[in-house]
Protein backbone atom coordinates (compact mmCIF):
# COMPACT_ATOMS: atom_id res chain seq x y z
CA UNK A 1 0.00 0.00 0.00
CA UNK A 2 1.18 3.52 -0.84
CA UNK A 3 0.95 6.02 2.01
CA UNK A 4 0.13 9.58 0.93
CA UNK A 5 1.28 11.62 3.90
CA UNK A 6 -1.36 14.00 5.22
CA UNK A 7 0.15 16.74 7.37
CA UNK A 8 -2.17 19.51 6.17
CA UNK A 9 -0.67 20.20 2.71
CA UNK A 10 -3.01 22.05 0.40
CA UNK A 11 -2.43 19.89 -2.68
CA UNK A 12 -3.08 16.49 -1.13
CA UNK A 13 -6.53 16.10 -2.71
CA UNK A 14 -5.29 16.80 -6.23
CA UNK A 15 -2.45 14.31 -5.70
CA UNK A 16 -4.98 11.72 -4.52
CA UNK A 17 -7.13 12.33 -7.60
CA UNK A 18 -4.12 11.84 -9.88
CA UNK A 19 -3.18 8.59 -8.15
CA UNK A 20 -6.77 7.38 -8.53
CA UNK A 21 -6.67 8.24 -12.25
CA UNK A 22 -3.64 6.02 -12.82
CA UNK A 23 -5.08 3.13 -10.78
CA UNK A 24 -3.06 3.31 -7.59
CA UNK A 25 -3.96 1.57 -4.35
CA UNK A 26 -3.17 4.07 -1.62
CA UNK A 27 -4.25 5.57 1.69
CA UNK A 28 -4.15 9.22 2.70
CA UNK A 29 -2.85 9.03 6.25
CA UNK A 30 -1.36 11.00 9.13
CA UNK A 31 -0.71 7.88 11.18
CA UNK A 32 3.04 7.52 11.88
CA UNK A 33 2.88 3.73 12.07
CA UNK A 34 1.11 3.48 8.72
CA UNK A 35 3.72 5.71 7.08
CA UNK A 36 6.57 3.72 8.64
CA UNK A 37 5.13 0.40 7.41
CA UNK A 38 4.06 1.50 3.91
CA UNK A 39 5.27 -0.14 0.71
CA UNK A 40 5.85 3.33 -0.77
CA UNK A 41 5.46 6.94 0.38
CA UNK A 42 4.21 10.04 -1.41
CA UNK A 43 4.87 13.39 0.29
CA UNK A 44 2.94 16.26 -1.31
CA UNK A 45 3.53 19.84 -0.31
CA UNK A 46 2.88 23.48 -1.05
CA UNK A 47 3.59 26.68 0.87
CA UNK A 48 6.46 27.62 3.17
CA UNK A 49 9.27 25.48 4.51
CA UNK A 50 8.67 26.31 8.18
CA UNK A 51 4.96 25.50 7.92
CA UNK A 52 5.73 22.23 6.16
CA UNK A 53 8.25 21.12 8.76
CA UNK A 54 5.93 22.21 11.56
CA UNK A 55 3.10 20.18 10.03
CA UNK A 56 5.29 17.09 9.65
CA UNK A 57 6.53 17.32 13.22
CA UNK A 58 3.13 18.01 14.76
CA UNK A 59 1.71 15.00 12.93
CA UNK A 60 4.80 13.02 14.09
CA UNK A 61 5.38 11.75 10.56
CA UNK A 62 8.80 13.38 10.00
CA UNK A 63 10.82 10.51 11.47
CA UNK A 64 8.63 7.78 9.87
CA UNK A 65 9.14 9.39 6.44
CA UNK A 66 12.91 9.36 6.92
CA UNK A 67 12.78 5.79 8.25
CA UNK A 68 10.76 4.62 5.26
CA UNK A 69 13.29 6.14 2.86
CA UNK A 70 16.14 4.55 4.84
CA UNK A 71 14.63 1.08 4.66
CA UNK A 72 14.42 1.32 0.88
CA UNK A 73 10.78 1.84 -0.02
CA UNK A 74 10.01 4.03 -3.05
CA UNK A 75 9.49 7.67 -2.09
CA UNK A 76 7.98 10.43 -4.25
CA UNK A 77 8.21 14.03 -3.03
CA UNK A 78 6.24 16.79 -4.73
CA UNK A 79 7.33 20.48 -4.54
CA UNK A 80 7.88 20.98 -0.79
CA UNK A 81 8.18 17.20 -0.63
CA UNK A 82 11.42 17.71 -2.55
CA UNK A 83 12.69 20.76 -0.70
CA UNK A 84 12.33 19.32 2.82
CA UNK A 85 14.61 16.42 1.90
CA UNK A 86 17.62 18.73 2.18
CA UNK A 87 19.51 19.95 5.24
CA UNK A 88 18.00 23.40 5.41
CA UNK A 89 16.03 26.08 3.59
CA UNK A 90 16.80 29.79 3.48
CA UNK A 91 13.07 30.39 3.76
CA UNK A 92 11.64 31.68 7.05
CA UNK A 93 15.03 32.72 8.48
CA UNK A 94 16.74 29.37 7.94
CA UNK A 95 14.51 26.35 8.42
CA UNK A 96 16.13 23.02 9.38
CA UNK A 97 14.71 20.26 7.18
CA UNK A 98 14.83 16.46 7.12
CA UNK A 99 18.49 16.12 6.12
CA UNK A 100 17.99 13.10 3.87
CA UNK A 101 20.02 14.72 1.08
CA UNK A 102 22.98 17.05 1.66
CA UNK A 103 22.41 20.57 0.40
CA UNK A 104 20.25 23.62 0.85
CA UNK A 105 17.19 25.33 -0.58
CA UNK A 106 17.67 28.92 -1.72
CA UNK A 107 15.56 31.74 -3.14
CA UNK A 108 15.70 32.69 -6.80
CA UNK A 109 18.08 35.64 -7.17
CA UNK A 110 16.93 39.26 -7.59
CA UNK A 111 15.84 40.11 -11.11
CA UNK A 112 13.78 36.95 -11.58
CA UNK A 113 10.05 37.14 -11.04
CA UNK A 114 8.89 35.03 -8.12
CA UNK A 115 7.14 32.81 -7.75
CA UNK A 116 8.29 30.89 -10.79
CA UNK A 117 4.77 29.96 -11.83
CA UNK A 118 3.46 28.19 -14.91
CA UNK A 119 4.71 25.74 -17.51
CA UNK A 120 8.39 25.14 -18.11
CA UNK A 121 10.54 22.51 -19.77
CA UNK A 122 12.28 19.76 -17.84
CA UNK A 123 15.62 18.51 -19.17
CA UNK A 124 16.17 14.90 -18.11
CA UNK A 125 19.75 14.25 -17.01
CA UNK A 126 19.57 10.47 -16.58
CA UNK A 127 17.50 7.43 -17.52
CA UNK A 128 15.29 7.58 -14.44
CA UNK A 129 12.38 5.11 -14.49
CA UNK A 130 10.22 7.99 -13.25
CA UNK A 131 10.49 9.45 -16.77
CA UNK A 132 9.67 6.26 -18.70
CA UNK A 133 7.55 7.25 -21.70
CA UNK A 134 7.97 10.99 -20.97
CA UNK A 135 9.60 12.86 -23.89
CA UNK A 136 12.73 14.92 -23.25
CA UNK A 137 11.99 18.63 -22.65
CA UNK A 138 8.36 17.98 -21.72
CA UNK A 139 6.55 20.86 -20.04
CA UNK A 140 5.45 20.58 -16.42
CA UNK A 141 3.68 23.01 -14.11
CA UNK A 142 5.69 24.87 -11.45
CA UNK A 143 4.79 27.16 -8.53
CA UNK A 144 7.75 28.04 -6.27
CA UNK A 145 10.06 30.83 -5.14
CA UNK A 146 12.88 28.63 -3.78
CA UNK A 147 14.86 25.81 -5.36
CA UNK A 148 17.14 23.03 -4.16
CA UNK A 149 20.91 23.31 -4.46
CA UNK A 150 22.21 19.77 -3.81
CA UNK A 151 25.71 19.32 -2.41
CA UNK A 152 26.08 16.20 -4.57
CA UNK A 153 25.29 16.60 -8.26
CA UNK A 154 24.88 12.84 -8.55
CA UNK A 155 21.34 13.14 -7.22
CA UNK A 156 20.27 15.66 -9.91
CA UNK A 157 17.92 13.77 -12.24
CA UNK A 158 16.60 16.77 -14.21
CA UNK A 159 17.04 20.51 -14.50
CA UNK A 160 14.97 23.47 -15.67
CA UNK A 161 15.99 26.89 -16.99
CA UNK A 162 14.50 29.91 -15.25
CA UNK A 163 17.20 32.53 -15.69
CA UNK A 164 19.52 29.87 -14.29
CA UNK A 165 19.56 26.09 -14.43
CA UNK A 166 18.01 24.75 -11.25
CA UNK A 167 17.39 21.22 -10.03
CA UNK A 168 13.83 20.24 -10.87
CA UNK A 169 14.04 16.49 -10.09
CA UNK A 170 16.22 14.57 -7.66
CA UNK A 171 16.86 10.86 -7.52
CA UNK A 172 18.84 8.62 -5.19
CA UNK A 173 18.24 4.89 -5.07
CA UNK A 174 14.56 4.50 -4.11
CA UNK A 175 14.04 8.25 -3.65
CA UNK A 176 12.46 10.46 -6.32
CA UNK A 177 11.21 14.02 -5.98
CA UNK A 178 9.97 16.72 -8.35
CA UNK A 179 9.92 20.48 -7.89
CA UNK A 180 7.04 20.67 -10.36
CA UNK A 181 3.50 19.43 -9.76
CA UNK A 182 2.76 16.30 -11.83
CA UNK A 183 -0.88 16.41 -10.68
CA UNK A 184 -1.25 19.77 -12.47
CA UNK A 185 0.73 18.77 -15.57
CA UNK A 186 -1.75 16.90 -17.73
CA UNK A 187 -0.98 13.57 -19.36
CA UNK A 188 2.81 13.72 -18.83
CA UNK A 189 2.20 14.39 -15.14
CA UNK A 190 -0.08 11.38 -14.86
CA UNK A 191 2.66 9.35 -16.54
CA UNK A 192 5.00 10.33 -13.68
CA UNK A 193 2.50 8.98 -11.14
CA UNK A 194 1.94 5.81 -13.18
CA UNK A 195 5.67 5.20 -13.36
CA UNK A 196 5.99 5.71 -9.61
CA UNK A 197 3.25 3.25 -8.70
CA UNK A 198 4.97 0.74 -10.98
CA UNK A 199 8.13 1.29 -8.91
CA UNK A 200 5.95 0.59 -5.86
CA UNK A 201 4.97 -2.82 -7.31
CA UNK A 202 1.52 -1.82 -8.57
CA UNK A 203 0.11 -2.04 -12.10
CA UNK A 204 -1.17 1.22 -13.62
CA UNK A 205 -4.34 1.38 -15.66
CA UNK A 206 -3.88 0.03 -19.21
CA UNK A 207 -3.68 3.49 -20.79
CA UNK A 208 -0.61 4.21 -18.65
CA UNK A 209 0.98 0.77 -18.88
Short mmCIF file of N, CA, C and O in Angstrom, two decimals, residues 61-175:
data_model
loop_
_atom_site.label_atom_id
_atom_site.label_comp_id
_atom_site.label_asym_id
_atom_site.label_seq_id
_atom_site.Cartn_x
_atom_site.Cartn_y
_atom_site.Cartn_z
N UNK A 61 5.08 12.59 11.73
CA UNK A 61 5.38 11.75 10.56
C UNK A 61 6.75 12.07 9.96
O UNK A 61 7.16 11.45 8.97
N UNK A 62 7.49 13.02 10.55
CA UNK A 62 8.80 13.38 10.00
C UNK A 62 9.77 12.20 10.10
O UNK A 62 10.39 11.80 9.10
N UNK A 63 9.91 11.64 11.29
CA UNK A 63 10.82 10.51 11.47
C UNK A 63 10.37 9.26 10.70
O UNK A 63 11.21 8.57 10.09
N UNK A 64 9.06 8.93 10.68
CA UNK A 64 8.63 7.78 9.87
C UNK A 64 8.92 7.95 8.38
O UNK A 64 9.23 6.96 7.70
N UNK A 65 8.81 9.16 7.84
CA UNK A 65 9.14 9.39 6.44
C UNK A 65 10.61 9.09 6.21
O UNK A 65 10.99 8.38 5.26
N UNK A 66 11.48 9.61 7.06
CA UNK A 66 12.91 9.36 6.92
C UNK A 66 13.22 7.87 7.09
O UNK A 66 14.03 7.30 6.34
N UNK A 67 12.55 7.22 8.03
CA UNK A 67 12.78 5.79 8.25
C UNK A 67 12.35 4.97 7.05
O UNK A 67 13.02 4.00 6.67
N UNK A 68 11.23 5.35 6.43
CA UNK A 68 10.76 4.62 5.26
C UNK A 68 11.76 4.74 4.11
O UNK A 68 12.07 3.75 3.43
N UNK A 69 12.27 5.95 3.91
CA UNK A 69 13.29 6.14 2.86
C UNK A 69 14.52 5.29 3.18
O UNK A 69 15.09 4.62 2.30
N UNK A 70 14.93 5.28 4.44
CA UNK A 70 16.14 4.55 4.84
C UNK A 70 16.00 3.05 4.64
O UNK A 70 16.98 2.37 4.33
N UNK A 71 14.79 2.53 4.81
CA UNK A 71 14.63 1.08 4.66
C UNK A 71 14.39 0.67 3.21
O UNK A 71 14.22 -0.51 2.91
N UNK A 72 14.38 1.65 2.30
CA UNK A 72 14.42 1.32 0.88
C UNK A 72 13.12 1.32 0.13
O UNK A 72 13.08 0.86 -1.01
N UNK A 73 12.03 1.82 0.74
CA UNK A 73 10.78 1.84 -0.02
C UNK A 73 10.79 3.02 -0.99
O UNK A 73 11.45 4.03 -0.75
N UNK A 74 10.09 2.91 -2.12
CA UNK A 74 10.01 4.03 -3.05
C UNK A 74 9.37 5.25 -2.39
O UNK A 74 8.37 5.14 -1.67
N UNK A 75 9.97 6.40 -2.63
CA UNK A 75 9.49 7.67 -2.09
C UNK A 75 9.33 8.64 -3.25
O UNK A 75 10.21 8.76 -4.11
N UNK A 76 8.20 9.37 -3.27
CA UNK A 76 7.98 10.43 -4.25
C UNK A 76 7.62 11.71 -3.50
O UNK A 76 6.59 11.77 -2.83
N UNK A 77 8.48 12.72 -3.61
CA UNK A 77 8.21 14.03 -3.03
C UNK A 77 7.76 15.00 -4.12
O UNK A 77 8.30 14.98 -5.23
N UNK A 78 6.79 15.82 -3.79
CA UNK A 78 6.24 16.79 -4.73
C UNK A 78 6.43 18.20 -4.16
O UNK A 78 5.95 18.50 -3.06
N UNK A 79 7.12 19.07 -4.90
CA UNK A 79 7.33 20.48 -4.54
C UNK A 79 8.00 20.59 -3.17
O UNK A 79 9.17 20.30 -3.04
N UNK A 80 7.26 20.95 -2.11
CA UNK A 80 7.88 20.98 -0.79
C UNK A 80 8.33 19.60 -0.34
O UNK A 80 9.22 19.48 0.50
N UNK A 81 7.73 18.57 -0.91
CA UNK A 81 8.18 17.20 -0.63
C UNK A 81 9.56 16.92 -1.17
O UNK A 81 10.21 15.96 -0.74
N UNK A 82 10.02 17.74 -2.11
CA UNK A 82 11.42 17.71 -2.55
C UNK A 82 12.27 18.59 -1.64
O UNK A 82 13.31 18.16 -1.14
N UNK A 83 11.84 19.81 -1.41
CA UNK A 83 12.69 20.76 -0.70
C UNK A 83 13.03 20.32 0.72
O UNK A 83 14.15 20.51 1.19
N UNK A 84 12.07 19.70 1.43
CA UNK A 84 12.33 19.32 2.82
C UNK A 84 13.28 18.14 2.95
O UNK A 84 13.71 17.81 4.05
N UNK A 85 13.64 17.51 1.83
CA UNK A 85 14.61 16.42 1.90
C UNK A 85 16.00 16.92 2.25
O UNK A 85 16.83 16.16 2.75
N UNK A 86 16.27 18.20 2.02
CA UNK A 86 17.62 18.73 2.18
C UNK A 86 17.89 19.17 3.62
O UNK A 86 17.02 19.07 4.49
N UNK A 87 19.11 19.61 3.87
CA UNK A 87 19.51 19.95 5.24
C UNK A 87 18.76 21.16 5.78
O UNK A 87 18.35 21.18 6.93
N UNK A 88 18.61 22.17 4.92
CA UNK A 88 18.00 23.40 5.41
C UNK A 88 17.44 24.20 4.24
O UNK A 88 17.79 23.96 3.08
N UNK A 89 16.57 25.14 4.57
CA UNK A 89 16.03 26.08 3.59
C UNK A 89 16.28 27.50 4.08
O UNK A 89 16.17 27.79 5.27
N UNK A 90 16.64 28.38 3.15
CA UNK A 90 16.80 29.79 3.48
C UNK A 90 15.48 30.43 3.90
O UNK A 90 15.47 31.46 4.57
N UNK A 91 14.38 29.81 3.51
CA UNK A 91 13.07 30.39 3.76
C UNK A 91 12.78 30.46 5.25
O UNK A 91 13.20 29.61 6.03
N UNK A 92 12.06 31.52 5.65
CA UNK A 92 11.64 31.68 7.05
C UNK A 92 12.83 31.73 8.00
O UNK A 92 12.86 31.06 9.04
N UNK A 93 13.85 32.52 7.61
CA UNK A 93 15.03 32.72 8.48
C UNK A 93 15.73 31.42 8.82
O UNK A 93 16.02 31.13 9.99
N UNK A 94 16.00 30.62 7.80
CA UNK A 94 16.74 29.37 7.94
C UNK A 94 15.91 28.30 8.67
O UNK A 94 15.81 28.28 9.89
N UNK A 95 15.33 27.43 7.88
CA UNK A 95 14.51 26.35 8.42
C UNK A 95 15.25 25.03 8.33
O UNK A 95 15.61 24.59 7.23
N UNK A 96 15.54 24.37 9.45
CA UNK A 96 16.13 23.02 9.38
C UNK A 96 15.12 22.05 8.76
O UNK A 96 13.92 22.09 9.10
N UNK A 97 15.59 21.20 7.87
CA UNK A 97 14.71 20.26 7.18
C UNK A 97 15.07 18.82 7.56
O UNK A 97 15.67 18.61 8.60
N UNK A 98 14.69 17.86 6.74
CA UNK A 98 14.83 16.46 7.12
C UNK A 98 16.26 15.93 7.03
O UNK A 98 16.59 14.93 7.67
N UNK A 99 17.10 16.54 6.21
CA UNK A 99 18.49 16.12 6.12
C UNK A 99 18.72 14.78 5.46
O UNK A 99 19.74 14.13 5.71
N UNK A 100 17.80 14.36 4.60
CA UNK A 100 17.99 13.10 3.87
C UNK A 100 19.05 13.26 2.79
O UNK A 100 19.85 12.36 2.55
N UNK A 101 19.05 14.41 2.13
CA UNK A 101 20.02 14.72 1.08
C UNK A 101 20.86 15.91 1.52
O UNK A 101 20.31 16.88 2.06
N UNK A 102 22.17 15.89 1.30
CA UNK A 102 22.98 17.05 1.66
C UNK A 102 22.74 18.21 0.68
O UNK A 102 22.65 18.00 -0.53
N UNK A 103 22.63 19.40 1.24
CA UNK A 103 22.41 20.57 0.40
C UNK A 103 21.45 21.53 1.05
O UNK A 103 21.01 21.34 2.19
N UNK A 104 21.11 22.57 0.31
CA UNK A 104 20.25 23.62 0.85
C UNK A 104 19.23 24.05 -0.19
O UNK A 104 19.33 23.72 -1.37
N UNK A 105 18.23 24.77 0.28
CA UNK A 105 17.19 25.33 -0.58
C UNK A 105 17.31 26.84 -0.51
O UNK A 105 17.34 27.41 0.59
N UNK A 106 17.40 27.48 -1.67
CA UNK A 106 17.67 28.92 -1.72
C UNK A 106 16.63 29.62 -2.58
O UNK A 106 15.97 29.00 -3.42
N UNK A 107 16.53 30.94 -2.39
CA UNK A 107 15.56 31.74 -3.14
C UNK A 107 16.13 32.10 -4.51
O UNK A 107 17.34 32.27 -4.67
N UNK A 108 15.25 32.20 -5.50
CA UNK A 108 15.70 32.69 -6.80
C UNK A 108 16.31 34.08 -6.63
O UNK A 108 15.82 34.89 -5.84
N UNK A 109 17.37 34.37 -7.38
CA UNK A 109 18.08 35.64 -7.17
C UNK A 109 17.25 36.84 -7.64
O UNK A 109 16.31 36.70 -8.43
N UNK A 110 17.60 38.04 -7.15
CA UNK A 110 16.93 39.26 -7.59
C UNK A 110 16.98 39.40 -9.12
O UNK A 110 17.95 39.00 -9.76
N UNK A 111 15.93 39.95 -9.67
CA UNK A 111 15.84 40.11 -11.11
C UNK A 111 14.96 39.07 -11.78
O UNK A 111 14.51 39.27 -12.90
N UNK A 112 14.70 37.96 -11.07
CA UNK A 112 13.78 36.95 -11.58
C UNK A 112 12.44 37.09 -10.88
O UNK A 112 12.38 37.26 -9.66
N UNK A 113 11.38 37.02 -11.64
CA UNK A 113 10.05 37.14 -11.04
C UNK A 113 9.75 35.90 -10.20
O UNK A 113 9.96 34.77 -10.64
N UNK A 114 9.30 36.13 -8.99
CA UNK A 114 8.89 35.03 -8.12
C UNK A 114 7.44 35.25 -7.66
O UNK A 114 7.04 36.39 -7.46
N UNK A 115 6.69 34.18 -7.53
CA UNK A 115 7.14 32.81 -7.75
C UNK A 115 7.35 32.49 -9.23
O UNK A 115 6.77 33.15 -10.09
N UNK A 116 8.21 31.51 -9.47
CA UNK A 116 8.29 30.89 -10.79
C UNK A 116 7.01 30.08 -10.95
O UNK A 116 6.82 29.06 -10.29
N UNK A 117 6.10 30.56 -11.79
CA UNK A 117 4.77 29.96 -11.83
C UNK A 117 4.36 29.74 -13.28
O UNK A 117 4.44 30.65 -14.11
N UNK A 118 3.93 28.53 -13.58
CA UNK A 118 3.46 28.19 -14.91
C UNK A 118 4.24 27.03 -15.50
O UNK A 118 4.94 26.31 -14.80
N UNK A 119 4.12 26.87 -16.81
CA UNK A 119 4.71 25.74 -17.51
C UNK A 119 6.16 26.02 -17.88
O UNK A 119 6.49 27.13 -18.29
N UNK A 120 7.00 25.00 -17.72
CA UNK A 120 8.39 25.14 -18.11
C UNK A 120 8.93 23.75 -18.47
O UNK A 120 8.42 22.73 -18.00
N UNK A 121 9.97 23.76 -19.29
CA UNK A 121 10.54 22.51 -19.77
C UNK A 121 11.44 21.86 -18.72
O UNK A 121 12.14 22.55 -17.97
N UNK A 122 11.44 20.55 -18.74
CA UNK A 122 12.28 19.76 -17.84
C UNK A 122 13.26 18.96 -18.69
O UNK A 122 12.87 18.17 -19.57
N UNK A 123 14.55 19.19 -18.43
CA UNK A 123 15.62 18.51 -19.17
C UNK A 123 16.10 17.31 -18.35
O UNK A 123 16.74 17.47 -17.30
N UNK A 124 15.79 16.11 -18.82
CA UNK A 124 16.17 14.90 -18.11
C UNK A 124 17.68 14.69 -18.21
O UNK A 124 18.26 14.79 -19.28
N UNK A 125 18.30 14.40 -17.06
CA UNK A 125 19.75 14.25 -17.01
C UNK A 125 20.19 12.80 -16.88
O UNK A 125 21.38 12.51 -16.91
N UNK A 126 19.24 11.88 -16.72
CA UNK A 126 19.57 10.47 -16.58
C UNK A 126 18.43 9.63 -17.17
O UNK A 126 17.49 10.16 -17.75
N UNK A 127 18.52 8.33 -16.99
CA UNK A 127 17.50 7.43 -17.52
C UNK A 127 16.56 6.98 -16.41
O UNK A 127 16.19 5.80 -16.33
N UNK A 128 16.14 7.90 -15.58
CA UNK A 128 15.29 7.58 -14.44
C UNK A 128 14.01 6.86 -14.88
O UNK A 128 13.34 7.29 -15.83
N UNK A 129 13.65 5.78 -14.18
CA UNK A 129 12.38 5.11 -14.49
C UNK A 129 11.16 5.99 -14.24
O UNK A 129 10.09 5.72 -14.75
N UNK A 130 11.33 7.06 -13.47
CA UNK A 130 10.22 7.99 -13.25
C UNK A 130 9.82 8.67 -14.55
O UNK A 130 8.67 9.09 -14.71
N UNK A 131 10.75 8.77 -15.51
CA UNK A 131 10.49 9.45 -16.77
C UNK A 131 10.19 8.48 -17.92
O UNK A 131 10.16 8.91 -19.08
N UNK A 132 9.95 7.22 -17.63
CA UNK A 132 9.67 6.26 -18.70
C UNK A 132 8.46 6.72 -19.52
O UNK A 132 7.39 7.01 -18.97
N UNK A 133 8.64 6.83 -20.83
CA UNK A 133 7.55 7.25 -21.70
C UNK A 133 7.29 8.75 -21.72
O UNK A 133 6.36 9.21 -22.38
N UNK A 134 8.12 9.53 -21.00
CA UNK A 134 7.97 10.99 -20.97
C UNK A 134 9.03 11.59 -21.90
O UNK A 134 10.23 11.42 -21.67
N UNK A 135 8.62 12.30 -22.95
CA UNK A 135 9.60 12.86 -23.89
C UNK A 135 10.53 13.87 -23.22
O UNK A 135 10.14 14.58 -22.28
N UNK A 136 11.77 13.91 -23.70
CA UNK A 136 12.73 14.92 -23.25
C UNK A 136 12.16 16.32 -23.49
O UNK A 136 11.45 16.57 -24.47
N UNK A 137 12.44 17.23 -22.57
CA UNK A 137 11.99 18.63 -22.65
C UNK A 137 10.48 18.79 -22.57
O UNK A 137 9.93 19.78 -23.07
N UNK A 138 9.80 17.83 -21.95
CA UNK A 138 8.36 17.98 -21.72
C UNK A 138 8.11 19.14 -20.77
O UNK A 138 8.94 19.47 -19.92
N UNK A 139 6.94 19.75 -20.91
CA UNK A 139 6.55 20.86 -20.04
C UNK A 139 5.77 20.36 -18.83
O UNK A 139 4.86 19.53 -18.97
N UNK A 140 6.15 20.88 -17.66
CA UNK A 140 5.45 20.58 -16.42
C UNK A 140 5.10 21.89 -15.72
O UNK A 140 5.67 22.94 -16.03
N UNK A 141 4.19 21.80 -14.76
CA UNK A 141 3.68 23.01 -14.11
C UNK A 141 4.40 23.26 -12.78
O UNK A 141 4.46 22.38 -11.92
N UNK A 142 4.93 24.47 -12.63
CA UNK A 142 5.69 24.87 -11.45
C UNK A 142 4.99 26.00 -10.70
O UNK A 142 4.36 26.87 -11.31
N UNK A 143 5.15 26.01 -9.37
CA UNK A 143 4.79 27.16 -8.53
C UNK A 143 5.76 27.15 -7.34
O UNK A 143 5.58 26.39 -6.40
N UNK A 144 6.80 28.00 -7.39
CA UNK A 144 7.75 28.04 -6.27
C UNK A 144 8.64 29.26 -6.37
O UNK A 144 8.87 29.80 -7.46
N UNK A 145 9.14 29.69 -5.22
CA UNK A 145 10.06 30.83 -5.14
C UNK A 145 11.46 30.41 -4.71
O UNK A 145 12.39 31.21 -4.77
N UNK A 146 11.60 29.17 -4.25
CA UNK A 146 12.88 28.63 -3.78
C UNK A 146 13.19 27.36 -4.57
O UNK A 146 12.28 26.69 -5.09
N UNK A 147 14.46 27.02 -4.65
CA UNK A 147 14.86 25.81 -5.36
C UNK A 147 16.00 25.13 -4.62
O UNK A 147 16.75 25.76 -3.88
N UNK A 148 16.12 23.83 -4.84
CA UNK A 148 17.14 23.03 -4.16
C UNK A 148 18.50 23.21 -4.83
O UNK A 148 18.61 23.25 -6.05
N UNK A 149 19.53 23.28 -3.99
CA UNK A 149 20.91 23.31 -4.46
C UNK A 149 21.63 22.15 -3.79
O UNK A 149 22.23 22.29 -2.72
N UNK A 150 21.59 20.95 -4.43
CA UNK A 150 22.21 19.77 -3.81
C UNK A 150 23.71 19.92 -3.67
O UNK A 150 24.38 20.52 -4.52
N UNK A 151 24.26 19.35 -2.60
CA UNK A 151 25.71 19.32 -2.41
C UNK A 151 26.36 18.28 -3.31
O UNK A 151 27.53 18.38 -3.64
N UNK A 152 25.57 17.28 -3.72
CA UNK A 152 26.08 16.20 -4.57
C UNK A 152 25.29 16.20 -5.88
O UNK A 152 24.11 15.86 -5.90
N UNK A 153 25.96 16.55 -6.97
CA UNK A 153 25.29 16.60 -8.26
C UNK A 153 24.80 15.23 -8.74
O UNK A 153 23.99 15.15 -9.67
N UNK A 154 25.28 14.18 -8.12
CA UNK A 154 24.88 12.84 -8.55
C UNK A 154 23.39 12.59 -8.35
O UNK A 154 22.82 11.70 -9.00
N UNK A 155 22.77 13.34 -7.46
CA UNK A 155 21.34 13.14 -7.22
C UNK A 155 20.45 13.98 -8.15
O UNK A 155 19.23 13.89 -8.09
N UNK A 156 21.05 14.80 -9.00
CA UNK A 156 20.27 15.66 -9.91
C UNK A 156 19.81 14.82 -11.10
O UNK A 156 20.61 14.37 -11.91
N UNK A 157 18.50 14.61 -11.19
CA UNK A 157 17.92 13.77 -12.24
C UNK A 157 17.38 14.60 -13.40
O UNK A 157 17.23 14.08 -14.51
N UNK A 158 17.08 15.88 -13.15
CA UNK A 158 16.60 16.77 -14.21
C UNK A 158 16.78 18.21 -13.78
O UNK A 158 16.83 18.51 -12.57
N UNK A 159 16.89 19.08 -14.76
CA UNK A 159 17.04 20.51 -14.50
C UNK A 159 16.05 21.31 -15.35
O UNK A 159 15.49 20.80 -16.33
N UNK A 160 15.86 22.57 -14.95
CA UNK A 160 14.97 23.47 -15.67
C UNK A 160 15.62 24.85 -15.70
O UNK A 160 16.29 25.25 -14.75
N UNK A 161 15.42 25.55 -16.80
CA UNK A 161 15.99 26.89 -16.99
C UNK A 161 14.97 27.95 -16.62
O UNK A 161 13.90 28.03 -17.23
N UNK A 162 15.31 28.73 -15.60
CA UNK A 162 14.50 29.91 -15.25
C UNK A 162 15.48 31.04 -14.90
O UNK A 162 15.66 31.40 -13.74
N UNK A 163 16.16 31.54 -15.91
CA UNK A 163 17.20 32.53 -15.69
C UNK A 163 18.49 31.91 -15.20
O UNK A 163 19.56 32.51 -15.30
N UNK A 164 18.39 30.72 -14.68
CA UNK A 164 19.52 29.87 -14.29
C UNK A 164 19.02 28.44 -14.36
O UNK A 164 17.82 28.18 -14.36
N UNK A 165 19.94 27.50 -14.44
CA UNK A 165 19.56 26.09 -14.43
C UNK A 165 19.41 25.63 -12.98
O UNK A 165 20.38 25.67 -12.22
N UNK A 166 18.21 25.24 -12.62
CA UNK A 166 18.01 24.75 -11.25
C UNK A 166 17.57 23.29 -11.28
O UNK A 166 17.09 22.77 -12.29
N UNK A 167 17.76 22.63 -10.16
CA UNK A 167 17.39 21.22 -10.03
C UNK A 167 15.88 21.10 -9.93
O UNK A 167 15.27 21.61 -8.99
N UNK A 168 15.29 20.40 -10.90
CA UNK A 168 13.83 20.24 -10.87
C UNK A 168 13.40 18.81 -10.52
O UNK A 168 12.22 18.59 -10.21
N UNK A 169 14.33 17.86 -10.55
CA UNK A 169 14.04 16.49 -10.09
C UNK A 169 15.29 15.94 -9.43
O UNK A 169 16.40 16.13 -9.94
N UNK A 170 15.11 15.28 -8.29
CA UNK A 170 16.22 14.57 -7.66
C UNK A 170 15.91 13.08 -7.61
O UNK A 170 14.74 12.66 -7.60
N UNK A 171 16.99 12.32 -7.56
CA UNK A 171 16.86 10.86 -7.52
C UNK A 171 18.05 10.29 -6.78
O UNK A 171 19.20 10.66 -7.04
N UNK A 172 17.77 9.38 -5.84
CA UNK A 172 18.84 8.62 -5.19
C UNK A 172 18.27 7.29 -4.74
O UNK A 172 17.40 7.25 -3.88
N UNK A 173 18.74 6.24 -5.38
CA UNK A 173 18.24 4.89 -5.07
C UNK A 173 16.72 4.85 -5.21
O UNK A 173 16.19 5.07 -6.28
N UNK A 174 16.02 4.61 -4.11
CA UNK A 174 14.56 4.50 -4.11
C UNK A 174 13.85 5.84 -4.03
O UNK A 174 12.61 5.90 -4.05
N UNK A 175 14.61 6.92 -3.91
CA UNK A 175 14.04 8.25 -3.65
C UNK A 175 13.92 9.04 -4.95
O UNK A 175 14.88 9.14 -5.72
#
